[in-house]
Short mmCIF file of C-alpha atoms and ligand atoms in Angstrom, two decimals:
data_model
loop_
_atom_site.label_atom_id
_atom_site.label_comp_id
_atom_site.label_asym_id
_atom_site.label_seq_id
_atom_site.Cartn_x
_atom_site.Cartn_y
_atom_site.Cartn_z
CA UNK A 3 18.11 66.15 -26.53
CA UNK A 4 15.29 66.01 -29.08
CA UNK A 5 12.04 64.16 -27.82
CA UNK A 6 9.97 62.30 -29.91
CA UNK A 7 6.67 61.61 -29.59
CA UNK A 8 7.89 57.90 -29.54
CA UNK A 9 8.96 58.67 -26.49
CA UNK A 10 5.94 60.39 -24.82
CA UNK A 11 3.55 57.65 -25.68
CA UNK A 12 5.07 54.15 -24.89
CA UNK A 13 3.89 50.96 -24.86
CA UNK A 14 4.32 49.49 -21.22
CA UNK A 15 2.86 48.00 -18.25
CA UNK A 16 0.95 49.43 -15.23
CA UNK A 17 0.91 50.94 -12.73
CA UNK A 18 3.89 53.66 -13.06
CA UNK A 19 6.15 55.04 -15.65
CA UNK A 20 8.63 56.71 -13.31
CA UNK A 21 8.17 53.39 -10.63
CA UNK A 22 7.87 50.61 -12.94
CA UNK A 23 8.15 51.02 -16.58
CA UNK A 24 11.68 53.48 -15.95
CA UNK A 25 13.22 50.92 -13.26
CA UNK A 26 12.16 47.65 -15.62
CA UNK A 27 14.17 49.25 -18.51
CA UNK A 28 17.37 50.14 -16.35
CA UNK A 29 17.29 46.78 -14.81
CA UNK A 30 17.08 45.17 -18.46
CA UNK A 31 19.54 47.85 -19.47
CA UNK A 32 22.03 46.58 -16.81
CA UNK A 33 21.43 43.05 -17.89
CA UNK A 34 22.07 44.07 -21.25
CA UNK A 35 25.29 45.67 -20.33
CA UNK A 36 26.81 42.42 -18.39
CA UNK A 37 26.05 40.59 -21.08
CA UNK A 38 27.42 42.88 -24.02
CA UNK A 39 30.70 43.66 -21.48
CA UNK A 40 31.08 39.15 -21.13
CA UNK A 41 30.41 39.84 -17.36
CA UNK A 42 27.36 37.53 -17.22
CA UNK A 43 28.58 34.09 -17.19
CA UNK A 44 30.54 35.68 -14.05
CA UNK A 45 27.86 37.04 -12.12
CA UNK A 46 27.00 35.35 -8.86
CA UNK A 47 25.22 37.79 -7.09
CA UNK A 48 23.34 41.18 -8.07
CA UNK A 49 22.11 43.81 -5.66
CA UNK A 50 19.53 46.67 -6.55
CA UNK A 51 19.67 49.72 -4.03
CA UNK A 52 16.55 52.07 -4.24
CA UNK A 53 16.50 55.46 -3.16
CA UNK A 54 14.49 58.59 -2.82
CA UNK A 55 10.40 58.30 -3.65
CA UNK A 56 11.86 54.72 -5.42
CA UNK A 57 12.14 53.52 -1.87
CA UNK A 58 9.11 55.48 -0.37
CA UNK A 59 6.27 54.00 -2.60
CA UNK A 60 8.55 51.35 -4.62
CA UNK A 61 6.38 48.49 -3.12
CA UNK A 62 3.13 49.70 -3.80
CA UNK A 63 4.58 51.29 -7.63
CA UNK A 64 6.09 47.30 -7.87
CA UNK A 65 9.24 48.98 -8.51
CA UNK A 66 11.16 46.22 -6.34
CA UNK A 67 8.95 43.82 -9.14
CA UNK A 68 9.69 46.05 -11.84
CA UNK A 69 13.64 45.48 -11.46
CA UNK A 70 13.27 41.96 -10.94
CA UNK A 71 11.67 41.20 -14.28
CA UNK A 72 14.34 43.86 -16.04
CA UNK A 73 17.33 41.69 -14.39
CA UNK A 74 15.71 38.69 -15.92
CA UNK A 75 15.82 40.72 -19.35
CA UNK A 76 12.17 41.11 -19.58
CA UNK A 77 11.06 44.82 -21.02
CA UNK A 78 8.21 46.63 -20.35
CA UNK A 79 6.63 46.69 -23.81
CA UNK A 80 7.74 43.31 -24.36
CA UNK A 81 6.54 41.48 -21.42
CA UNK A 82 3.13 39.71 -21.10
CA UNK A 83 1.96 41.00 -17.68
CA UNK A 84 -0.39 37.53 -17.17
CA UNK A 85 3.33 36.28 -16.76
CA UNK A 86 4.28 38.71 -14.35
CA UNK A 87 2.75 37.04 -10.53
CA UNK A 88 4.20 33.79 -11.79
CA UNK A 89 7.76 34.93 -12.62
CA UNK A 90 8.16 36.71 -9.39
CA UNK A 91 6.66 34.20 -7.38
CA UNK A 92 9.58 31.81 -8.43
CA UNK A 93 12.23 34.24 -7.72
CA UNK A 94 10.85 35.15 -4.14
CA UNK A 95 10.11 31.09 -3.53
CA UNK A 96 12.93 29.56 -5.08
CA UNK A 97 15.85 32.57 -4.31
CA UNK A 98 16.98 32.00 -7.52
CA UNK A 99 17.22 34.94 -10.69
CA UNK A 100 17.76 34.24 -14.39
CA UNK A 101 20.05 37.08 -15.04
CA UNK A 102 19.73 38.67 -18.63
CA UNK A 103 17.27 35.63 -18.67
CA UNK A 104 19.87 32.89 -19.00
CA UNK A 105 22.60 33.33 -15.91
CA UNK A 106 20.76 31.72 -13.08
CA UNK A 107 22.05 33.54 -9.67
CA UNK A 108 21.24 33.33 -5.59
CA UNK A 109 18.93 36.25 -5.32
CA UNK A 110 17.81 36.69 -1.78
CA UNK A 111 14.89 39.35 -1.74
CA UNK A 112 15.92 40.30 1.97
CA UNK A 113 19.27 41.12 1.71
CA UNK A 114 19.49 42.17 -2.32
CA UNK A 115 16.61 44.14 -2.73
CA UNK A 116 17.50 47.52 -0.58
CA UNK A 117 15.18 50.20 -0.08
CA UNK A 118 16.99 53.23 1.14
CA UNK A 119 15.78 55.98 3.23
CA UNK A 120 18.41 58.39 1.69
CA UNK A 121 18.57 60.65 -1.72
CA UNK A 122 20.80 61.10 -4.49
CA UNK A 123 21.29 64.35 -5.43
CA UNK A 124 20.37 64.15 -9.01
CA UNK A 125 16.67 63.00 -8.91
CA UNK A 126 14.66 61.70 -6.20
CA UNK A 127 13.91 58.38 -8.56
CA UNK A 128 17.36 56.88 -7.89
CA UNK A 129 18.38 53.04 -8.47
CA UNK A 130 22.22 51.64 -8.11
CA UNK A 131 22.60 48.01 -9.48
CA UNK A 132 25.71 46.35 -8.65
CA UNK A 133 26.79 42.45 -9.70
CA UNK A 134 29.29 40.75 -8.00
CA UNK A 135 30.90 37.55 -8.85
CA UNK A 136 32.37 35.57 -5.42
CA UNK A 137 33.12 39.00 -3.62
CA UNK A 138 34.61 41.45 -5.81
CA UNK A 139 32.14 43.74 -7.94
CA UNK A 140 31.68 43.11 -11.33
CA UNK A 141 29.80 46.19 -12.13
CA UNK A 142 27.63 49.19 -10.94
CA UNK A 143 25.78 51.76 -12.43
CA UNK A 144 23.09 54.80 -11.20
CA UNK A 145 20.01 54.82 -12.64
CA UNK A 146 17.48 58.20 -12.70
CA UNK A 147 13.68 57.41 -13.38
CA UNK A 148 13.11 61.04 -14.16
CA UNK A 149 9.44 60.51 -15.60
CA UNK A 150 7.26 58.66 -18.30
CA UNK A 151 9.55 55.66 -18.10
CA UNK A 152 12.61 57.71 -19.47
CA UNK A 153 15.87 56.62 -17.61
CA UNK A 154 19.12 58.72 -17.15
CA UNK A 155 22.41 57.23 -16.67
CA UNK A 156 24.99 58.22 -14.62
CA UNK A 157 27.49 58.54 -17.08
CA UNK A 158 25.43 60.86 -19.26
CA UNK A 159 25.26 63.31 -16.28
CA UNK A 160 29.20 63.26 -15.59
CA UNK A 161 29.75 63.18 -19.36
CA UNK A 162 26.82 64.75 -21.48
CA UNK A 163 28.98 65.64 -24.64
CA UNK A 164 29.32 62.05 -24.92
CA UNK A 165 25.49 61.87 -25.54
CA UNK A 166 25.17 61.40 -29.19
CA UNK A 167 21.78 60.83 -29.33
CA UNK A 168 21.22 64.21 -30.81
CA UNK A 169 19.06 64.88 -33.80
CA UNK A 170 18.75 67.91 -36.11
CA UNK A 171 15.24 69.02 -36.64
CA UNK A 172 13.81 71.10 -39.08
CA UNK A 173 11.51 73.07 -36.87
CA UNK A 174 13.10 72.81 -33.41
CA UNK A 175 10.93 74.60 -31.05
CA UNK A 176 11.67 75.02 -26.80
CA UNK A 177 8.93 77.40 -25.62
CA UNK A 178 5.16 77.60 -26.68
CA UNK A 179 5.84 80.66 -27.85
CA UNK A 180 9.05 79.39 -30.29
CA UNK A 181 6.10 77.26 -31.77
CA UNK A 182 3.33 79.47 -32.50
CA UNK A 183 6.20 81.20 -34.29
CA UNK A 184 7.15 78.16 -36.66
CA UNK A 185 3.81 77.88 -37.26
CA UNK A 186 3.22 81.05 -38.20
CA UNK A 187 6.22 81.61 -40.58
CA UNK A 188 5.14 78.19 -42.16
CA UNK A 189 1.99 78.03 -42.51
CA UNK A 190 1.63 74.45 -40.52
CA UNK A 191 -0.56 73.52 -38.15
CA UNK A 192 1.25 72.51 -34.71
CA UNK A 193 0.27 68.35 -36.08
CA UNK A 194 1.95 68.91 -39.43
CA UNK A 195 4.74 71.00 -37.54
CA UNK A 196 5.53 67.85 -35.31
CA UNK A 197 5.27 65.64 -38.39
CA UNK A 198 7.57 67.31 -40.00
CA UNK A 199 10.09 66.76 -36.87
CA UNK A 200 9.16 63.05 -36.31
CA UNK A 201 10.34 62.61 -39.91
CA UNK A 202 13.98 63.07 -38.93
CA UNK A 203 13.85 60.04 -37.43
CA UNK A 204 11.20 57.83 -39.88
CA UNK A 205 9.07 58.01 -42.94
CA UNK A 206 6.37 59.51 -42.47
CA UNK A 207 4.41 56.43 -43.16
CA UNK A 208 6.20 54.48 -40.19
CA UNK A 209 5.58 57.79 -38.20
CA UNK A 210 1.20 56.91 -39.34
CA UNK A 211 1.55 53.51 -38.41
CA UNK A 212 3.36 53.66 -35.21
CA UNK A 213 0.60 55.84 -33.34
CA UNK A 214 -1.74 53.74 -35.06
CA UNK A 215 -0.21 51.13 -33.01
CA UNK A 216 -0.25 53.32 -29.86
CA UNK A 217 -3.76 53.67 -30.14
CA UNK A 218 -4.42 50.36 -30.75
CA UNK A 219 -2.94 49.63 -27.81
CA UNK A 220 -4.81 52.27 -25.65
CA UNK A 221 -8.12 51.00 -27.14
CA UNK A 222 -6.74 47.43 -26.10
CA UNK A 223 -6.51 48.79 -22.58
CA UNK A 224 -9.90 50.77 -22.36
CA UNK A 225 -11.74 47.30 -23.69
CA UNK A 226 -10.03 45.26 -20.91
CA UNK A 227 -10.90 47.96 -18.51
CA UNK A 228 -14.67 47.81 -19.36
CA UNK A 229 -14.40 44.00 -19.50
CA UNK A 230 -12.60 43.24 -16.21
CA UNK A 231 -13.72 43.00 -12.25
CA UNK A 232 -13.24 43.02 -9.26
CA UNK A 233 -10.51 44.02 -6.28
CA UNK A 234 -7.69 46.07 -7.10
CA UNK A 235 -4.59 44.21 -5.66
CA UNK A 236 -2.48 46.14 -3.09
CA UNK A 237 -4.48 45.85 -0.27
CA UNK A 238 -6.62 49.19 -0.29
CA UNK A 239 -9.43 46.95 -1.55
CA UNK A 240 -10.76 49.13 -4.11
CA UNK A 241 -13.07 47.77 -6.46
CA UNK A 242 -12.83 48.44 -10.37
CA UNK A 243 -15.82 50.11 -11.60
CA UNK A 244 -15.69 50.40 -15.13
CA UNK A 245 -17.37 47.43 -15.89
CA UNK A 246 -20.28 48.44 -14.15
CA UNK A 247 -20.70 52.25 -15.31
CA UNK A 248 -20.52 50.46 -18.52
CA UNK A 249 -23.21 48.06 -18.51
CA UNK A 250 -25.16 51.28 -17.00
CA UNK A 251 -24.23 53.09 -19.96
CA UNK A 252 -25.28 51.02 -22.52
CA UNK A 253 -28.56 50.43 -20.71
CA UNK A 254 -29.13 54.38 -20.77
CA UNK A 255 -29.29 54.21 -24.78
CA UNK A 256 -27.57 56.04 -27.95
CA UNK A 257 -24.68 58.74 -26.16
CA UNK A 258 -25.26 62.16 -27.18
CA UNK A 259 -22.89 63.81 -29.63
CA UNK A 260 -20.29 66.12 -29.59
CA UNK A 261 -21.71 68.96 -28.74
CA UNK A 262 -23.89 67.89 -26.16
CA UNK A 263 -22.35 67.02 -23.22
CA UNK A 264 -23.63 65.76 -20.29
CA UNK A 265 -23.90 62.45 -21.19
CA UNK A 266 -20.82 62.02 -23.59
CA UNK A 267 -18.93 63.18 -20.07
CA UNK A 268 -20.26 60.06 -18.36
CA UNK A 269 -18.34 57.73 -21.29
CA UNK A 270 -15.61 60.19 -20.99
CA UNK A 271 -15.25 59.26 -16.80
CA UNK A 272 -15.48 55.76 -18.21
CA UNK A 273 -12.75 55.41 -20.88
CA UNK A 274 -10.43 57.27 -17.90
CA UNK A 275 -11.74 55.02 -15.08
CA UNK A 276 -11.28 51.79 -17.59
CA UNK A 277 -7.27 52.41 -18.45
CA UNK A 278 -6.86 53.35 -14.83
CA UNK A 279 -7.96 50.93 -13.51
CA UNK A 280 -6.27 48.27 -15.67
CA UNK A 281 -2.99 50.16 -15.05
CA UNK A 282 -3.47 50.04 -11.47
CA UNK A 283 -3.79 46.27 -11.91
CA UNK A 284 -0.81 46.09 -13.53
CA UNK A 285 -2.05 45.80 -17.28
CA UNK A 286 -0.94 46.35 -20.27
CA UNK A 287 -1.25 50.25 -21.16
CA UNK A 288 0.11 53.53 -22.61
CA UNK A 289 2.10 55.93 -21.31
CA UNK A 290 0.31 59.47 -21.91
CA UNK A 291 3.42 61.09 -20.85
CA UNK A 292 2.83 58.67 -17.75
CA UNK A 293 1.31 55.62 -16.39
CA UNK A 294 -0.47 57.59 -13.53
CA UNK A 295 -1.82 59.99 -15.93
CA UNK A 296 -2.19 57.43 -18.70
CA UNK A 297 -6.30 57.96 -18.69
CA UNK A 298 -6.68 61.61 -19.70
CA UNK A 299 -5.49 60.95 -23.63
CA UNK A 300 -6.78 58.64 -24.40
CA UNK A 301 -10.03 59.33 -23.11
CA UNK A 302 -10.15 62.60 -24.68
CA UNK A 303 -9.47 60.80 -27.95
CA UNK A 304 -11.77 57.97 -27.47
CA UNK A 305 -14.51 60.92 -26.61
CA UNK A 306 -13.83 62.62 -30.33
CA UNK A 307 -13.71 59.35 -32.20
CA UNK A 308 -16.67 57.90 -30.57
CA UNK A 309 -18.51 60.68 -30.83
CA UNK A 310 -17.30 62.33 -34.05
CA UNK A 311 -18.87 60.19 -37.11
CA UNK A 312 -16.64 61.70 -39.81
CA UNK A 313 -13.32 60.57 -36.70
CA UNK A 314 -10.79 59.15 -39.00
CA UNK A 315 -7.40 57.51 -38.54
CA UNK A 316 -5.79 60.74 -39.59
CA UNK A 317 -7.33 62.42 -36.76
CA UNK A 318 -5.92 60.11 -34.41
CA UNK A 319 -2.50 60.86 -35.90
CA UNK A 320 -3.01 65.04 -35.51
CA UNK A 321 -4.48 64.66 -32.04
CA UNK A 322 -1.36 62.43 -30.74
CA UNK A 323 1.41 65.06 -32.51
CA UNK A 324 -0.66 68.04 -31.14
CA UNK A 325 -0.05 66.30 -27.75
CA UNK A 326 3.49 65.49 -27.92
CA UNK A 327 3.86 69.05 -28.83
CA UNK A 328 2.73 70.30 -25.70
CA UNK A 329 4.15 67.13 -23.85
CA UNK A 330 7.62 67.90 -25.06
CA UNK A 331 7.16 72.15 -23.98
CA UNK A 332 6.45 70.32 -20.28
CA UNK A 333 8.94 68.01 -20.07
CA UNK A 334 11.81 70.34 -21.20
CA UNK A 335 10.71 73.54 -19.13
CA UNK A 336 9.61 71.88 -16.32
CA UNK A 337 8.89 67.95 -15.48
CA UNK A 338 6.29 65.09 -16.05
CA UNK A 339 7.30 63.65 -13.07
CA UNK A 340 5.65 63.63 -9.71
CA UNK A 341 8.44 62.35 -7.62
CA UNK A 342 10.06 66.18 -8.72
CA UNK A 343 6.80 68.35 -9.17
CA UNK A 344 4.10 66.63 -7.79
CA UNK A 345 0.77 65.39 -9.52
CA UNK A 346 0.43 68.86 -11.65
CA UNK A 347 3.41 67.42 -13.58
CA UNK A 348 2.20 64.11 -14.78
CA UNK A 349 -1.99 65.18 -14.34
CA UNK A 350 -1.37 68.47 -15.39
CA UNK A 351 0.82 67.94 -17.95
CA UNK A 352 -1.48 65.53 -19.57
CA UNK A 353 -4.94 67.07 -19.16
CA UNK A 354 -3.29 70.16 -21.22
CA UNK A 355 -1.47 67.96 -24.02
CA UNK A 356 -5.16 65.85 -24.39
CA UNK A 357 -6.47 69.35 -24.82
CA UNK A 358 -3.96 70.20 -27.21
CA UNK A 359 -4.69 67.22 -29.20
CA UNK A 360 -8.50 67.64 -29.18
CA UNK A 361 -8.62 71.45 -29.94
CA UNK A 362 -5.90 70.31 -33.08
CA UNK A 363 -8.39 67.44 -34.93
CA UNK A 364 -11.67 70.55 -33.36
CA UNK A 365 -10.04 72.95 -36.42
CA UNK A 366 -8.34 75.24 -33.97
CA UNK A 367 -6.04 77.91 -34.85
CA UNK A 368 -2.68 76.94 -33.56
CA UNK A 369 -3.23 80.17 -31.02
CA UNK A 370 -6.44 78.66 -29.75
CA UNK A 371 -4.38 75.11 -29.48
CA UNK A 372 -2.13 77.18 -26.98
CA UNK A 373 -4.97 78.31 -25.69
CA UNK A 374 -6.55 75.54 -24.78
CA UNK A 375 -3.24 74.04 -23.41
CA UNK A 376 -2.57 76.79 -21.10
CA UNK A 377 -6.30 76.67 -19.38
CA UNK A 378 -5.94 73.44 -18.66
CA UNK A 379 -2.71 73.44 -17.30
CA UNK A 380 -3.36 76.35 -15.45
CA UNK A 381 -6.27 74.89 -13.63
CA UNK A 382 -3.88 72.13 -12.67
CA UNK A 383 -1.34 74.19 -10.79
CA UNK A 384 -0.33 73.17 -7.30
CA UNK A 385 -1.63 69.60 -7.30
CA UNK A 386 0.02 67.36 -5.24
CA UNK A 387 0.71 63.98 -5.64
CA UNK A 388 -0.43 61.96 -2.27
CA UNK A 389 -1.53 58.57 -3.62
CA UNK A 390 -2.87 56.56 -0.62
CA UNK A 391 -0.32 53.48 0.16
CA UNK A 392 1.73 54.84 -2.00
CA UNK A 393 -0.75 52.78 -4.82
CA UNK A 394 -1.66 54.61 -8.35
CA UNK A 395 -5.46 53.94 -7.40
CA UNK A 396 -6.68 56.82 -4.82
CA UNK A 397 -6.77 59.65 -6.21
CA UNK A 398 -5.04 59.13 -9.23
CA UNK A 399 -7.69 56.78 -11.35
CA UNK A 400 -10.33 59.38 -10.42
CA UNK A 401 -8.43 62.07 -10.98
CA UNK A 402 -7.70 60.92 -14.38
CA UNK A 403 -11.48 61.21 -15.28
CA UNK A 404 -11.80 64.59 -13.42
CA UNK A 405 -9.29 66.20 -15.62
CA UNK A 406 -10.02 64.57 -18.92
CA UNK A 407 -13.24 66.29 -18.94
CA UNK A 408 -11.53 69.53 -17.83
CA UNK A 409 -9.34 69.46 -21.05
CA UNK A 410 -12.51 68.86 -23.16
CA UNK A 411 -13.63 72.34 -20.81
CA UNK A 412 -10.57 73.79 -21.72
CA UNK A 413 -10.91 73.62 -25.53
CA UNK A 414 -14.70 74.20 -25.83
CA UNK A 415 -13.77 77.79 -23.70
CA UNK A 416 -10.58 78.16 -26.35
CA UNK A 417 -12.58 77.41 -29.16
CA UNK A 418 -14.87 80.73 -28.06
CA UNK A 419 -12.11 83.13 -28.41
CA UNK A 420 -9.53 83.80 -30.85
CA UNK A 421 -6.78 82.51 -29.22
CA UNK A 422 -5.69 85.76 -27.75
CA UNK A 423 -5.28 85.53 -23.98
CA UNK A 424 -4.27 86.61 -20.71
CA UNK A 425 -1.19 84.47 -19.31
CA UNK A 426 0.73 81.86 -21.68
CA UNK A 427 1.19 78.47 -21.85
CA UNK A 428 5.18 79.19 -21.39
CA UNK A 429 4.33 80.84 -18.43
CA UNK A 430 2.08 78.45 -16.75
CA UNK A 431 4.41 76.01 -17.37
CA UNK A 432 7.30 77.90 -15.57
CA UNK A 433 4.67 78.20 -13.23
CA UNK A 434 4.19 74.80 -12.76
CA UNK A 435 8.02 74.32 -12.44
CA UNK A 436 8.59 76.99 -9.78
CA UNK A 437 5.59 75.76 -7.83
CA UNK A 438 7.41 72.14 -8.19
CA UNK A 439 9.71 73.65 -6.66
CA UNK A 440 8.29 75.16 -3.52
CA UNK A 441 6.46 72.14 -3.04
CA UNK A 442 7.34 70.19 0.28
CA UNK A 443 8.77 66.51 -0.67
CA UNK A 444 5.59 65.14 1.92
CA UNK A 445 3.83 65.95 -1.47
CA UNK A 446 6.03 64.50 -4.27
CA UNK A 447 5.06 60.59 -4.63
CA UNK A 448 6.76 60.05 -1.06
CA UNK A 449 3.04 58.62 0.38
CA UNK A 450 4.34 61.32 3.30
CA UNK A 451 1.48 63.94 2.68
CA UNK A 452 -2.25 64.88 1.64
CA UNK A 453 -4.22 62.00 1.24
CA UNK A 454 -1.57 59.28 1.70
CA UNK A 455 -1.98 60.18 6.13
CA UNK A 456 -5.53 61.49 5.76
CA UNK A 457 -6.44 58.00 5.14
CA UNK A 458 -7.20 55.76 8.19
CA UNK A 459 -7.75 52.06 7.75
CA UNK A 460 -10.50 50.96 9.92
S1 SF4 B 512 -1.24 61.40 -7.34
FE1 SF4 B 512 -0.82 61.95 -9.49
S2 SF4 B 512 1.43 61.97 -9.68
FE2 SF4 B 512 0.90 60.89 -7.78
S3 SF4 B 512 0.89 58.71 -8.34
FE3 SF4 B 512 -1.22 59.49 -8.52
S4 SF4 B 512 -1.42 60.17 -10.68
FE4 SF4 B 512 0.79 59.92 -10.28
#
């Protein structure tokens, strides 16, 4: 199936793609699907079954939450997450559901809300919903959260010819290599490359002023990162300190330029620190392909544009195709998830497709955009993903910052050389999936490895 970069970059809420944002939209999907079938009216009860890592950190990812507010036909980009606390306090207090927002239903938290210690063979981010009406089931489908809020169905695994999503593009590309290639024969830059594929599905003008909107939104969510305080909820007690490096910021004077870098790294560890933060909070972000990883983009962005005076809107536009580009090469070949690959897919992943973006709106030759890519991928290889309580705070808002300065590494090192290198970015990425592979389920967004038992409470 074609991705767009529509899909890469959504607007959701925090503080996971795979945990909340992809289990909100199959809940609300499932709604949908009573109501559009005339099933609703007969509803009476609904049970949601979690398995795999949905089960294993679904409390601390608020993925039980997440399929509450989907039942009640709320959506992830839709939703006003102030709302949120007060919506599912009434369910939890009152045992009652709006279904599809309208069908009100018992809905007893303890015996309808199941997390399972067991898999589905698919994915390991499985859901089942089921409604009944007095006994007898009214419907049931299986859900996969296979990454960046994307959802799979069931039925499009038993019947994927009957998937006609599909979309003819003019410069279809599935390896890095496949790419450099188009461009080549072209004469396109990888930006105008994936403009020229978003345009099979809109103008080009709706293509401008849709990532406009995405990074409106992402600016949204670094300003109420640097504006708000205080404890993270989920009982880790971490406090938010974006705010604060902020104010210290500003006190230190003018930021250097591009170019000079030890201070422009400091705002860098900000912007990353500042979505992060508001996505472990629950907040209203981006996914950059994920929630988890949501910091590295647009951080990298924020870095150029704040510290580029000639930045323009159109760069914004070139850096966020450039991503997808790479985005889509990682999601096809190997995964953006970390419940399947660990924390290389979603940290990795993004740290090379900000590099990719940033080396594209830099002047880079589409060979040094590979480049760039592939080191920062590379250096990504093998990372885990152990988040402590099974919360997107430790490591992940850190980590965000760490690696958003090692994709700005990664294209200042590209931008010495001519693009010709040693191992490709369609090899590190096969890498990445292999090593996914290997990789002991203790260290895939279970909570069951690393950090997650390092981690003592005292
Ligand atoms: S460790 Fe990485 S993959 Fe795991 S939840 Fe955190 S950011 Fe996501």
């Amino acid at each position: 199936m074609a991705i767009s970069v529509f899909d890469l970059f959504k607007i959701g809420i925090g503080p996971s793609s795979s945990h909340t944002v992809g289990p909100m939209r199959a809940a609300a999907t499932f709604a949908q699907a009573l109501r559009e079938q005339g099933l609703l009216a007969r509803a009476q009860r609904v049970e949601v079954r979690l398995y795999g890592s949905l089960s294993a950190t679904g409390v601390g990812h608020a993925t039980d939450r997440a399929c509450l507010l989907g039942l009640m036909g709320q959506w992830p980009d839709r939703i006003d997450p102030a709302t949120i606390d007060s919506r599912i306090g009434q369910v939890l207090q009152e045992r009652c559901l709006m279904l599809d927002g309208s069908q009100p239903l018992t809905f007893d938290y303890a015996q309808d809300m199941l997390l399972l210690d067991e898999d589905l063979p698919y994915h390991p981010n499985a859901m089942r919903l089921e409604a009944f009406d007095s006994g007898a089931s009214l419907l049931s489908q299986t859900y996969y959260s296979v990454g960046g809020g994307f959802i799979v169905e069931q039925a499009e695994i038993d019947q994927p010819a009957g998937n006609s999503q599909a979309v003819a593009l003019p410069y279809e590309f599935g390896s890095a290599e496949q790419l450099l290639s188009l461009c080549k024969v072209h004469g396109l830059s990888v930006a105008q490359l994936m403009m020229g594929n978003e345009c099979a599905w809109r103008p080009e003008a709706d293509v401008r002023e849709g990532l406009l909107r995405i990074w409106a939104a992402m600016r949204e969510c670094v300003n109420n990162g640097l504006r708000n305080e205080g404890i993270l909820p989920g009982g880790l007690h971490v406090k938010r300190r974006a705010a604060k490096l902020h104010r210290s910021l500003q006190e230190l004077g003018k930021p250097n330029v591009i170019g000079s870098t030890l201070s422009a790294m400091e705002w860098v560890n900000l912007f990353a620190l500042a979505v992060n933060e508001e996505n472990a909070a629950g907040g209203r972000m981006v996914t950059a392909p994920t929630n988890g990883a949501a910091g590295i983009i647009p951080a990298v962005l924020h870095y150029y544009m704040k510290f580029n005076p000639t930045s323009s809107d159109a760069d914004v536009v070139d850096f966020l195709l450039a991503a997808a580009a790479v985005g889509i090469l990682c999601k096809k070949n190997a995964s953006i998830s970390g419940a399947e690959v660990g924390c290389q897919g979603e940290v990795g992943s993004a740290c090379s497709m900000a590099a990719a973006g940033l080396a594209q709106v830099l002047g880079a030759t589409p060979p040094q955009l590979e480049n760039a890519a592939e080191i920062a991928l590379e250096h990504n290889l093998g990372l885990t993903c152990d988040p402590v309580g099974g919360l997107v705070q430790v490591p992940c808002i850190e980590r965000n910052a760490i690696a958003a300065v090692k994709a700005i590494n990664a294209v200042q090192m590209a931008l010495r050389g001519d693009g010709e290198h040693f191992i490709s970015l369609d090899r590190v990425i096969r890498t990445m999936r292999d090593t996914g592979a290997d990789m002991h389920a203790n260290y895939k967004e279970t909570s069951r490895g690393g950090l997650a038992v390092a981690f003592v409470e005292c």
